[in-house]
Coordinates of C-alpha atoms (C1' of nucleotides) in Angstrom, one line a residue:
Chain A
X1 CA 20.6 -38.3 12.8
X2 CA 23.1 -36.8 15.1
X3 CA 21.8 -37.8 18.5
X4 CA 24.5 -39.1 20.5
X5 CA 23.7 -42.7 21.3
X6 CA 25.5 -43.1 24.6
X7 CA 28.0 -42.2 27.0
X8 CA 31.0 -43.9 25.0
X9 CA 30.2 -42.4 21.9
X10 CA 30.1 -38.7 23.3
X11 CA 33.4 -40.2 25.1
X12 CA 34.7 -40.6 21.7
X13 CA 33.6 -37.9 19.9
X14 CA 35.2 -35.4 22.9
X15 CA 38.5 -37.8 22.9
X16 CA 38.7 -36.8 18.7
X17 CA 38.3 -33.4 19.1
X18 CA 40.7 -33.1 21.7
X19 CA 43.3 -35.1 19.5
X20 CA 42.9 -32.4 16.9
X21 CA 42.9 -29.3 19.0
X22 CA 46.2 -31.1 20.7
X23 CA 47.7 -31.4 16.7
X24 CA 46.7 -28.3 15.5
X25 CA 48.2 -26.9 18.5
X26 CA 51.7 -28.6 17.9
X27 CA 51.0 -28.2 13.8
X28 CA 50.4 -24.2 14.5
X29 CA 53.9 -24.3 16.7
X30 CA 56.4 -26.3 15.2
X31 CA 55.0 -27.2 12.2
X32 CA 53.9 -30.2 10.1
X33 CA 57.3 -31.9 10.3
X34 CA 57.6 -31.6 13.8
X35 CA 54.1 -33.1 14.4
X36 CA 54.0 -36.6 16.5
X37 CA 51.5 -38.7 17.1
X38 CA 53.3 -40.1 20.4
X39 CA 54.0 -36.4 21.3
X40 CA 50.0 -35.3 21.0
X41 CA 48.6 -38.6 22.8
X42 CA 52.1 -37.8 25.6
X43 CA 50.2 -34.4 26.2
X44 CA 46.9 -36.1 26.5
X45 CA 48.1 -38.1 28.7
X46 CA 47.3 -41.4 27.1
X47 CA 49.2 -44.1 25.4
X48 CA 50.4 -43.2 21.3
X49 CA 48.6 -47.1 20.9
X50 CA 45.5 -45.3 22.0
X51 CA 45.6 -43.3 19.5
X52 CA 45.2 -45.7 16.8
X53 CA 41.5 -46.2 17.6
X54 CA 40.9 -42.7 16.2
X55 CA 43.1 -41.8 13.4
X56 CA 44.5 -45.1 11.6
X57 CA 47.9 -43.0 10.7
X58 CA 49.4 -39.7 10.9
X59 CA 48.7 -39.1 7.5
X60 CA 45.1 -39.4 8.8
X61 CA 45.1 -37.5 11.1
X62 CA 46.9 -34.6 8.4
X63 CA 44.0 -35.3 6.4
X64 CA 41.9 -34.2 9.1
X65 CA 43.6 -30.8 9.9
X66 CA 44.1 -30.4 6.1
X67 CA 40.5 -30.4 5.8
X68 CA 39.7 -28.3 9.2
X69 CA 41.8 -25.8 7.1
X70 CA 40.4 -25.3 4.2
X71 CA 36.9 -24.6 6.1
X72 CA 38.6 -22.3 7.9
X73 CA 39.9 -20.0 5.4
X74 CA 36.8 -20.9 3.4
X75 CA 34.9 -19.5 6.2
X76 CA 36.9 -16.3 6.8
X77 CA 36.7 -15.4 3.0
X78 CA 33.2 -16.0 3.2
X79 CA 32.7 -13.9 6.2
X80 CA 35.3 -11.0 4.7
X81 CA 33.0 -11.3 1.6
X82 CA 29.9 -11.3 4.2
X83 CA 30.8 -8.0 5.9
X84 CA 32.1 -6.2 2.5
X85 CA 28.7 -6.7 0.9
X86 CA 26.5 -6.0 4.4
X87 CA 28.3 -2.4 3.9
X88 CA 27.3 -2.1 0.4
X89 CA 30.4 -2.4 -1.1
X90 CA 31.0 -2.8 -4.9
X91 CA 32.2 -6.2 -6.4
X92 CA 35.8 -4.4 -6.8
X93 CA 35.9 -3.5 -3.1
X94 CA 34.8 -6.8 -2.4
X95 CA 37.5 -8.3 -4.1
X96 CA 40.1 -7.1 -2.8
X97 CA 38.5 -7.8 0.9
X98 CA 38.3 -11.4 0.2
X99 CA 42.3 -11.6 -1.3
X100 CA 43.1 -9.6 1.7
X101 CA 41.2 -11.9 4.2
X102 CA 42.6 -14.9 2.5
X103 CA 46.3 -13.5 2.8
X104 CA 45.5 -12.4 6.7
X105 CA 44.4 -16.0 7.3
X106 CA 47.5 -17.0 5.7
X107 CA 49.7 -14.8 7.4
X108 CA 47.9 -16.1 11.3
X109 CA 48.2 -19.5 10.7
X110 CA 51.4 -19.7 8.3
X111 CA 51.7 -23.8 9.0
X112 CA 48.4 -24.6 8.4
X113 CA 48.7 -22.5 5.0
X114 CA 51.6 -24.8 4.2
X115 CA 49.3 -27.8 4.7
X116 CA 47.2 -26.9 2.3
X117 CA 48.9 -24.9 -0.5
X118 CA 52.3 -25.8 0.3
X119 CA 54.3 -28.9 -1.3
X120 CA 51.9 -32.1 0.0
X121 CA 53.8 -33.8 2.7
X122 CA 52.7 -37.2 4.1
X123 CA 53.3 -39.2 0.8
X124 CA 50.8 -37.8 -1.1
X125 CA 47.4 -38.2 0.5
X126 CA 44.5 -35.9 0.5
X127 CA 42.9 -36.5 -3.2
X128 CA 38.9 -36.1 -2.2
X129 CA 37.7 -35.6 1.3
X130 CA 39.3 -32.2 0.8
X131 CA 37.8 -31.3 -2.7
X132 CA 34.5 -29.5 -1.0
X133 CA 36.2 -27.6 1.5
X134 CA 39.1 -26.6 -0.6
X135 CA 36.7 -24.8 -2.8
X136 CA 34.9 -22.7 -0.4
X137 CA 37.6 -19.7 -0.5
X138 CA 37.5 -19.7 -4.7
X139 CA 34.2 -19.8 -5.0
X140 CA 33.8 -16.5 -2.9
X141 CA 35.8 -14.9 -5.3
X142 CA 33.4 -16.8 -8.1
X143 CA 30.7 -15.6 -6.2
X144 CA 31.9 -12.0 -6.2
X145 CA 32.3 -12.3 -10.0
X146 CA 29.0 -13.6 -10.7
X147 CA 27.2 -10.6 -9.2
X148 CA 28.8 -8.7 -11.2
X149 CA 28.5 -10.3 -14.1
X150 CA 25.0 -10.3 -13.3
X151 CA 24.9 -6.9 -12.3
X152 CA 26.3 -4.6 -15.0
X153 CA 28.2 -7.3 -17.2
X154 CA 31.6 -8.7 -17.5
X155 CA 33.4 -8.4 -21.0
X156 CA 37.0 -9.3 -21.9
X157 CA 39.1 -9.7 -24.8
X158 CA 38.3 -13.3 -26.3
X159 CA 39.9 -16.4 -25.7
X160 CA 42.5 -17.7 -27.9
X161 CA 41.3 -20.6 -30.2
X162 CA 43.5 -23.2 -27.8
X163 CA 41.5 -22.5 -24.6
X164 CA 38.3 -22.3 -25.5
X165 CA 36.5 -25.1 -25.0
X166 CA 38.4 -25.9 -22.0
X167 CA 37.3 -22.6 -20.6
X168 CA 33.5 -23.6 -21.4
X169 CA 34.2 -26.7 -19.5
X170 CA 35.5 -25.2 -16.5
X171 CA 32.8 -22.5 -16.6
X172 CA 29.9 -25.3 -16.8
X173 CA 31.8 -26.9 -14.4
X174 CA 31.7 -24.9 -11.8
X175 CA 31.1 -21.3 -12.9
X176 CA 27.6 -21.8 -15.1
X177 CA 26.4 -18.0 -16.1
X178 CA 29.8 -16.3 -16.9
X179 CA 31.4 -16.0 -19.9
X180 CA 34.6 -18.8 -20.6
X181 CA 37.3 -15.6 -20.7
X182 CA 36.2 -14.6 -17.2
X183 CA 36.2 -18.1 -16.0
X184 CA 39.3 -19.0 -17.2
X185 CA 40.7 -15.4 -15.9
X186 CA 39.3 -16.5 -12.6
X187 CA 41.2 -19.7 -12.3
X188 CA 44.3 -18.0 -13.4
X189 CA 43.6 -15.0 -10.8
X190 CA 43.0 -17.6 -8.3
X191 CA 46.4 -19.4 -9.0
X192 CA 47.9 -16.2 -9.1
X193 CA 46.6 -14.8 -6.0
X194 CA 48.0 -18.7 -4.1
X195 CA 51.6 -17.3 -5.7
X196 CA 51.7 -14.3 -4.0
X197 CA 50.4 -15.2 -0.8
X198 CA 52.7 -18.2 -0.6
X199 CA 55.7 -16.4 -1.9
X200 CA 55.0 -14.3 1.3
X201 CA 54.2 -16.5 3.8
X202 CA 57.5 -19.1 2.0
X203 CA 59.7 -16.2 2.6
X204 CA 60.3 -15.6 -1.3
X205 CA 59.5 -12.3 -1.2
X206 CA 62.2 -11.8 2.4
X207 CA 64.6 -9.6 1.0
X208 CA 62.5 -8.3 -1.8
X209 CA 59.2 -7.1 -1.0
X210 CA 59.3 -4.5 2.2
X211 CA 55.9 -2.9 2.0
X212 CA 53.8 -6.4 1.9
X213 CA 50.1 -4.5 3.0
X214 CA 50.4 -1.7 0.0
X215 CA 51.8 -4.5 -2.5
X216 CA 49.9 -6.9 -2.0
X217 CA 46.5 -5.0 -1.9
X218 CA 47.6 -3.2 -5.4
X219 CA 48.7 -6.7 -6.7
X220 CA 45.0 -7.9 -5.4
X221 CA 43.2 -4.7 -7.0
X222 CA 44.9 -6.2 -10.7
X223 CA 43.8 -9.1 -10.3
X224 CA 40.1 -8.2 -9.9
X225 CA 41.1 -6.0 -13.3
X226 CA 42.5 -9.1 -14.5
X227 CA 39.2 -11.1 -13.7
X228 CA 37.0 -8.0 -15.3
X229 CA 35.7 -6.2 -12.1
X230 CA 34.8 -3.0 -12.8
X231 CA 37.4 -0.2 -11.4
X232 CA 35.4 1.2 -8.8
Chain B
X1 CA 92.3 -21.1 -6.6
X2 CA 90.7 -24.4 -7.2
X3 CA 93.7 -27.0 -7.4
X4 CA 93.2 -30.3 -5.4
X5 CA 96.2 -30.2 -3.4
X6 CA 96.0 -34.2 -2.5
X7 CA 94.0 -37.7 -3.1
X8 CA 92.4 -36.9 0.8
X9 CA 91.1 -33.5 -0.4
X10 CA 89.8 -35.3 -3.9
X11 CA 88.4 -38.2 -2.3
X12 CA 86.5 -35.5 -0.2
X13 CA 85.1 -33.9 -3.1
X14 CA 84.4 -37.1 -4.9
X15 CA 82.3 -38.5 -1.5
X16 CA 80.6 -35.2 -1.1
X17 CA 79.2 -35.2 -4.8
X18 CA 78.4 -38.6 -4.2
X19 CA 76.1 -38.0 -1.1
X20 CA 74.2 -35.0 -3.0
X21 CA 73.6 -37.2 -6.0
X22 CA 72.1 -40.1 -4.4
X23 CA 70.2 -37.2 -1.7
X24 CA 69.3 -36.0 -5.2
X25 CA 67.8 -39.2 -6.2
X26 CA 66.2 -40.4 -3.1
X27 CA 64.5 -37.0 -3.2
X28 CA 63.2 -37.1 -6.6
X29 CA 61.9 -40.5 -5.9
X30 CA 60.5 -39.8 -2.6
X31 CA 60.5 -36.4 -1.7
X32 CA 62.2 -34.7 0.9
X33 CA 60.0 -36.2 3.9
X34 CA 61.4 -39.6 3.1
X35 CA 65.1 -38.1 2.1
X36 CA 67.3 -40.1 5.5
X37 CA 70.5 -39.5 6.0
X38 CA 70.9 -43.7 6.9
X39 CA 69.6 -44.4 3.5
X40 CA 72.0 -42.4 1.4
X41 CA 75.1 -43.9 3.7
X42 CA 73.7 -47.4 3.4
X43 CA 73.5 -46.7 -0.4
X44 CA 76.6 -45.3 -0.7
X45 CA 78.2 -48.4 1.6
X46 CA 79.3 -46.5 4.3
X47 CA 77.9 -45.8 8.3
X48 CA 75.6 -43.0 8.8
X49 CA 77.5 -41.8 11.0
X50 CA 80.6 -41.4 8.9
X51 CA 78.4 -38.7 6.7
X52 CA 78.8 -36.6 9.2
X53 CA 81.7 -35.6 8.2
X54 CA 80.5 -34.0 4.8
X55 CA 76.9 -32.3 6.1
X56 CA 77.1 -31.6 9.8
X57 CA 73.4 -32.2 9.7
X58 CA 70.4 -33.8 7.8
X59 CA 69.2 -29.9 7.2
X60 CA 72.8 -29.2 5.5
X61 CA 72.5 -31.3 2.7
X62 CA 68.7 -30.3 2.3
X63 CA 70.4 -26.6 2.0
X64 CA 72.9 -28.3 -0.5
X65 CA 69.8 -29.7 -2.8
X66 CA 68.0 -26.2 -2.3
X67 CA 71.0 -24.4 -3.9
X68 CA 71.5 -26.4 -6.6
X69 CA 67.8 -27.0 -7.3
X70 CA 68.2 -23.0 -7.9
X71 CA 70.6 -23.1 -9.9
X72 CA 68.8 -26.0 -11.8
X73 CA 65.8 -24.0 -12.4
X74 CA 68.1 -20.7 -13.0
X75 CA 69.8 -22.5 -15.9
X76 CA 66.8 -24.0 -17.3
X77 CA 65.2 -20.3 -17.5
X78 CA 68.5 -18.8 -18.9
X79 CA 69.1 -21.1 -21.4
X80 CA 65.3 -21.1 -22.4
X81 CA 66.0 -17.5 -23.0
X82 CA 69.7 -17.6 -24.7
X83 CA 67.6 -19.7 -27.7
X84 CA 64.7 -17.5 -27.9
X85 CA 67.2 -14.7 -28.3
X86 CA 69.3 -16.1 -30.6
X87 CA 66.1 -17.3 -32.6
X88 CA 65.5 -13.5 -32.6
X89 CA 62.5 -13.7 -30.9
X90 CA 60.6 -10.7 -29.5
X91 CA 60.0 -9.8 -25.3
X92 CA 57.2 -11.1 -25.3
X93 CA 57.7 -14.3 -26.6
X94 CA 60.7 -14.5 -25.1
X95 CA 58.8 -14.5 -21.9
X96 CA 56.4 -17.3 -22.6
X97 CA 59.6 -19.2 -23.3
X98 CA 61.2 -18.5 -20.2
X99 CA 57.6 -19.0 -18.1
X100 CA 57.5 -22.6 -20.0
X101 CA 60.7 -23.1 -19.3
X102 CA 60.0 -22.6 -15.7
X103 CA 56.9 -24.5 -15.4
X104 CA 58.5 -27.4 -17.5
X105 CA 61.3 -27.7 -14.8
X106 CA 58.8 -28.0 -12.2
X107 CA 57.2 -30.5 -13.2
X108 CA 59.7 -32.2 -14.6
X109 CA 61.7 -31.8 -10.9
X110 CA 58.3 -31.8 -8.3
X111 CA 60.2 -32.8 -5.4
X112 CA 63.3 -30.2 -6.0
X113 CA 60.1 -27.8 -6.9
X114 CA 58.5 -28.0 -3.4
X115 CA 62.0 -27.8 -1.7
X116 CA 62.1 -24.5 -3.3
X117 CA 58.8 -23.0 -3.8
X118 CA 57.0 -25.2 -1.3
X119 CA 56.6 -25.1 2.3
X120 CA 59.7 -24.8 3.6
X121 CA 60.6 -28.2 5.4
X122 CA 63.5 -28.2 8.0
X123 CA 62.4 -26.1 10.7
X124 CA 63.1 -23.2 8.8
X125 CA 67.0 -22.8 7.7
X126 CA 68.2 -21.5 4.3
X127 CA 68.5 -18.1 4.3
X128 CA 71.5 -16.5 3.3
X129 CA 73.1 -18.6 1.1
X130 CA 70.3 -19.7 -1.4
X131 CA 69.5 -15.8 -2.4
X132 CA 72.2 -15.6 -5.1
X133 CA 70.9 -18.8 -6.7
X134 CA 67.1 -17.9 -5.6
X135 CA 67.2 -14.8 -7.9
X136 CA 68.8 -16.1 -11.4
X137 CA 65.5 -17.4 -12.8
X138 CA 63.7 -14.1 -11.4
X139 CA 66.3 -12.1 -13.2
X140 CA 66.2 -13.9 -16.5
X141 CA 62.7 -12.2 -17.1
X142 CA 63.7 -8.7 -15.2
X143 CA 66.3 -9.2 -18.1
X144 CA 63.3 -9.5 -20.6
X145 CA 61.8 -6.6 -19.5
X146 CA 64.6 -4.1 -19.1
X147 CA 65.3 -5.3 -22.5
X148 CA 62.0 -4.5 -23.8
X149 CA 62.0 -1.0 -21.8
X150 CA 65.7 -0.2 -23.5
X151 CA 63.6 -0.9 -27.0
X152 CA 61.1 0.9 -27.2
X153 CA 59.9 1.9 -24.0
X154 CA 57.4 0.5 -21.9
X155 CA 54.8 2.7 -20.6
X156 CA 52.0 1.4 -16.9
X157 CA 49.6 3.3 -15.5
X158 CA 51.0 5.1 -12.2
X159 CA 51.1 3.4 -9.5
X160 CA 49.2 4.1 -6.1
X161 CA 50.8 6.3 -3.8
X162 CA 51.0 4.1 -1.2
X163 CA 52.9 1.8 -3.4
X164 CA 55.0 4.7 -5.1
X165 CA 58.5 4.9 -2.7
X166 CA 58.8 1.0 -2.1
X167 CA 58.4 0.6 -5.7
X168 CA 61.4 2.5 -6.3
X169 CA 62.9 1.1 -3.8
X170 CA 62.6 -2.6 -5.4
X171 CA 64.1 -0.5 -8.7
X172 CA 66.8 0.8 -7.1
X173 CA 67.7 -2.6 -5.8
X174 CA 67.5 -5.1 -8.3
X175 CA 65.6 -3.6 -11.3
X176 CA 67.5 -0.3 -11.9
X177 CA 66.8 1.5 -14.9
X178 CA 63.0 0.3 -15.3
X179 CA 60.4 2.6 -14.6
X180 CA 58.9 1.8 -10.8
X181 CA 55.5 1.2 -12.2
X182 CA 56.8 -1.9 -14.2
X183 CA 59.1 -3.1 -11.0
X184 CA 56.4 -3.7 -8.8
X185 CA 54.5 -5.4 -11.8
X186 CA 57.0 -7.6 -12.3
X187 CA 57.6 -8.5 -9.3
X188 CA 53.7 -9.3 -8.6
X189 CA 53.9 -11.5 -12.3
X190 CA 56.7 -13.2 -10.7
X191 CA 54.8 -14.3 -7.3
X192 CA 51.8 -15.0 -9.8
X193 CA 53.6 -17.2 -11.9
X194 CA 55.1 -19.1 -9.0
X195 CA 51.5 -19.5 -7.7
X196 CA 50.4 -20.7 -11.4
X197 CA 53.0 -23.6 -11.1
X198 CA 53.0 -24.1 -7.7
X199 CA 48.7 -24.7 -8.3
X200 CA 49.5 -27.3 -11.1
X201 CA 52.4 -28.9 -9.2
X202 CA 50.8 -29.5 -6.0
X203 CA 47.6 -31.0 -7.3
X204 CA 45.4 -27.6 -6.9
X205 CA 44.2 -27.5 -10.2
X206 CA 43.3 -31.1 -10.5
X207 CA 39.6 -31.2 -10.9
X208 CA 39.8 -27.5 -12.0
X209 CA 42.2 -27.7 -15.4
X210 CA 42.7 -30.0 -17.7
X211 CA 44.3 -28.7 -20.7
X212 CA 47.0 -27.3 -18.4
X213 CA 49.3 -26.1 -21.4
X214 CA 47.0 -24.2 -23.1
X215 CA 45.7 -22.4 -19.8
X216 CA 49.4 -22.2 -18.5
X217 CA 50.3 -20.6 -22.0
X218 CA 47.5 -18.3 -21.6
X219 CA 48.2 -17.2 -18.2
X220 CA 51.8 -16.7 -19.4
X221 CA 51.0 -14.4 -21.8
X222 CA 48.7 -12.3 -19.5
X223 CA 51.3 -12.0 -17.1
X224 CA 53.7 -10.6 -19.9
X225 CA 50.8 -8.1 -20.8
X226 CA 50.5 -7.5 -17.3
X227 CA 54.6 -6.2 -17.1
X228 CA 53.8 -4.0 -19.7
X229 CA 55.6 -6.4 -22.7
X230 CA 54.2 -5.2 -26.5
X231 CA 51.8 -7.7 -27.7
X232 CA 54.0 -9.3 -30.7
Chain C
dC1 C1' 22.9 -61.3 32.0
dC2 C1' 26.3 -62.4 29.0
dA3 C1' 28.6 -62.4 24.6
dA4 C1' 30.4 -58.9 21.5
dA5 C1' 32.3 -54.7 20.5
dT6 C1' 35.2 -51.0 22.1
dA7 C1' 38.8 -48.6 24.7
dG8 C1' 43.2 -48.4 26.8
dA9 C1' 47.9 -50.1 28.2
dG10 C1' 52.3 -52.0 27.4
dA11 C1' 55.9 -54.2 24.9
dG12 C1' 58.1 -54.4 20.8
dC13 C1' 59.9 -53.7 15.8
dA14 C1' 62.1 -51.1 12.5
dG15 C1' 63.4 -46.9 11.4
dT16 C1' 65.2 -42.0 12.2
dG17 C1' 68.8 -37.9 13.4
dC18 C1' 72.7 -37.3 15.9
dT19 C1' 76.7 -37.9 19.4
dC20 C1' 80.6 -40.1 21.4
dT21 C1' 84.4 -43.2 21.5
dT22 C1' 87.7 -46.1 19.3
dG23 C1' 90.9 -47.3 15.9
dT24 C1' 93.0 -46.2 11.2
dT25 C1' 94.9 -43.6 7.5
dT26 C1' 96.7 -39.4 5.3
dT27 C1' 99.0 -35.0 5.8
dG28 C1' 102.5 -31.6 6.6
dG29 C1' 106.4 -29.8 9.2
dT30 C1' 110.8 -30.7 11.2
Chain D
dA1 C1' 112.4 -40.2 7.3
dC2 C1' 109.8 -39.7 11.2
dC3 C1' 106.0 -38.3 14.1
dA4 C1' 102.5 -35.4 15.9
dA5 C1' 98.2 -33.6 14.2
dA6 C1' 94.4 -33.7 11.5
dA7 C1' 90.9 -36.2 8.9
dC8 C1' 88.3 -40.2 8.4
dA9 C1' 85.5 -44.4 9.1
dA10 C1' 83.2 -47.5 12.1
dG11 C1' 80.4 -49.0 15.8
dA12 C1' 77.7 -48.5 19.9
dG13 C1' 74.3 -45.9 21.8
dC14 C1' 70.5 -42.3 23.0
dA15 C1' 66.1 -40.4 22.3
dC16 C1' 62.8 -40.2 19.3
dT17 C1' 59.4 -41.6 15.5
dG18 C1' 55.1 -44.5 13.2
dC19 C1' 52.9 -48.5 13.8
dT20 C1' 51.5 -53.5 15.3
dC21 C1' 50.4 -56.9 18.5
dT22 C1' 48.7 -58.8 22.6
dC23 C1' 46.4 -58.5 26.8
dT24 C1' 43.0 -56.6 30.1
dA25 C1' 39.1 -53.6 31.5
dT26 C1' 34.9 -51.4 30.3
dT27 C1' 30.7 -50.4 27.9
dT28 C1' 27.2 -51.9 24.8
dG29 C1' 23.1 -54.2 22.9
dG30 C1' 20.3 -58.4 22.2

DNA sequence: CCAAATAGAGAGCAGTGCTCTTGTTTTGGT
DNA sequence: ACCAAAACAAGAGCACTGCTCTCTATTTGG
């Protein structure tokens, strides 16, 4: 299904890659606003007409690194939650590994963070080639949750009347086996744990938080309370 | 202090408020990416070049709409909280209005909201003189809280001790008189609610939540458990 | 082997931020 | 009241952007 057919199309599939190493290059430097088309096909030493044949627009080419993104933080949760549970640790400990790979990630490659969980920039864009990929990091942290739900068991306070057929929606959705209060604690952890990350890498937190590594890991450790996570 | 001294000097003000409303309005119909200097001028009937003489440069007036989008959101939280107090409303619902408040701003105002919470678009800029304005919604609900602690007391389990001196550090510098422990909380809530919005704003939880009220409301309320507020 | 598909190059359009120069108008001190 | 100085507006221009179009060379598959 993959086999390369001929010479032009390995041609083409080298040319693409090197147009996105080239953007996520600048994209990592100067950041999305800064980020030419003209510029990236200048430093491969074609013309920015070229380039056409393999993104249609700029946006498209976004799209593409918006997407290389989310697997990429997908993957390092997944691999954080990989190693945490290879060393036996405990759905707590696990937790916090995955919030704390997500933030490092964050913290290494600050523009492509903004791509994907800052404001959206080109126009809007982006509404479902990214939806898979996008999950990837959350649904480590679901994953970590279901074990140990299915482990000891996961109880919290009930749901107020208003939310809770929304939060058996969501949990047949996409988190089938828990109860609705932890999946609806889970989206709100999630959300929560984008604010904080963003609020550091956005610079909200500049004059205000000093000690980022010991408040953002107990910040983390709440949020796995928050979500249900046994304390140790 | 403030007396116009002649029709130049009024005329100045007059063109400057003119250029930040109609940046205002290009920006809430477009958002910042499409937010040109040419446009406004054209607008406005004068040369682009002539704008010059009001925002040295295209990141100026950005830092113009920054500031006052704080101040927009400040005001909307304050005032949010001036009725609930004067409807004699408890902390903690005092806090849901002010995190409603918030969230209502933002998506009434997406644009402003990702110029302020989002990615942070011109190079990087805006440091110094947005803090002042940065902080007045923040402070409306340290407001809450400290008036909740003067009540009756508000009582957190200790913090770590890696978290313990840079906790009271954040109190002595912009929560004094609140017990560390309920500092750092707050200050986590805030970052948490930021990412709430921030998810619902930029399209994160589109496949994930519908009823966002109800789930915002919820998430809300956690967050004001979470600072240690009394639960009615 | 040759028509069709594909790739690249170049020119060009409309738009951008920003600068510099050239006149014009308002201001404030003598 | 006058006049230099300051502030202002306008226009031309530079270097850049995304994108389209046309033209030519190359590779492909029937």
């Amino acid at each position: 299904m993959s086999t390369v057919r001929g010479a032009r199309e390995r041609a083409r599939i080298e040319v693409t890659a090197a147009i996105k190493d080239e953007a996520r290059r600048m994209l990592a430097a100067e950041g999305a606003a800064k980020l030419s088309l003209r510029a990236v096909a200048r430093e491969l030493g074609m013309v920015s007409s070229a380039l056409y044949r393999y993104f249609p627009s700029r946006d498209e080419l976004l799209t593409a690194l918006i997407v290389d993104a989310y697997d990429s933080v997908g993957a390092a949760a997944e691999e954080a939650d990989a190693r945490a549970r290879a060393a036996g640790a405990p759905p707590r400990a696990r937790w916090a590994e995955v919030c704390g790979a997500f933030r490092a990630w964050a913290l290494a490659h600050p523009h492509e963070y903004s791509l994907i969980y800052g404001s959206p920039v080109p126009g809007y864009s982006a509404p479902l080639d990214t939806v898979g990929p996008a999950a990837r990091a959350a649904n480590a942290l679901i994953g970590i949750v279901r074990a140990a739900h299915q482990g000891r068991g996961i109880a919290l306070p009930p749901l107020p009347a208003a939310l809770r057929a929304e939060a058996e929606r969501m949990t047949a959705d996409f988190a089938e086996g828990l109860p609705p209060e932890v999946t609806a604690a889970l989206v709100a952890a999630w959300g929560q744990l984008v604010g904080l990350v963003s609020c550091e890498v956005f610079g909200q937190f500049n004059r205000v938080v000093e000690d980022r590594d010991a408040f953002f890991a107990h910040a983390a450790g709440q949020l796995g309370h928050a979500v249900g996570l046994p304390s140790v």
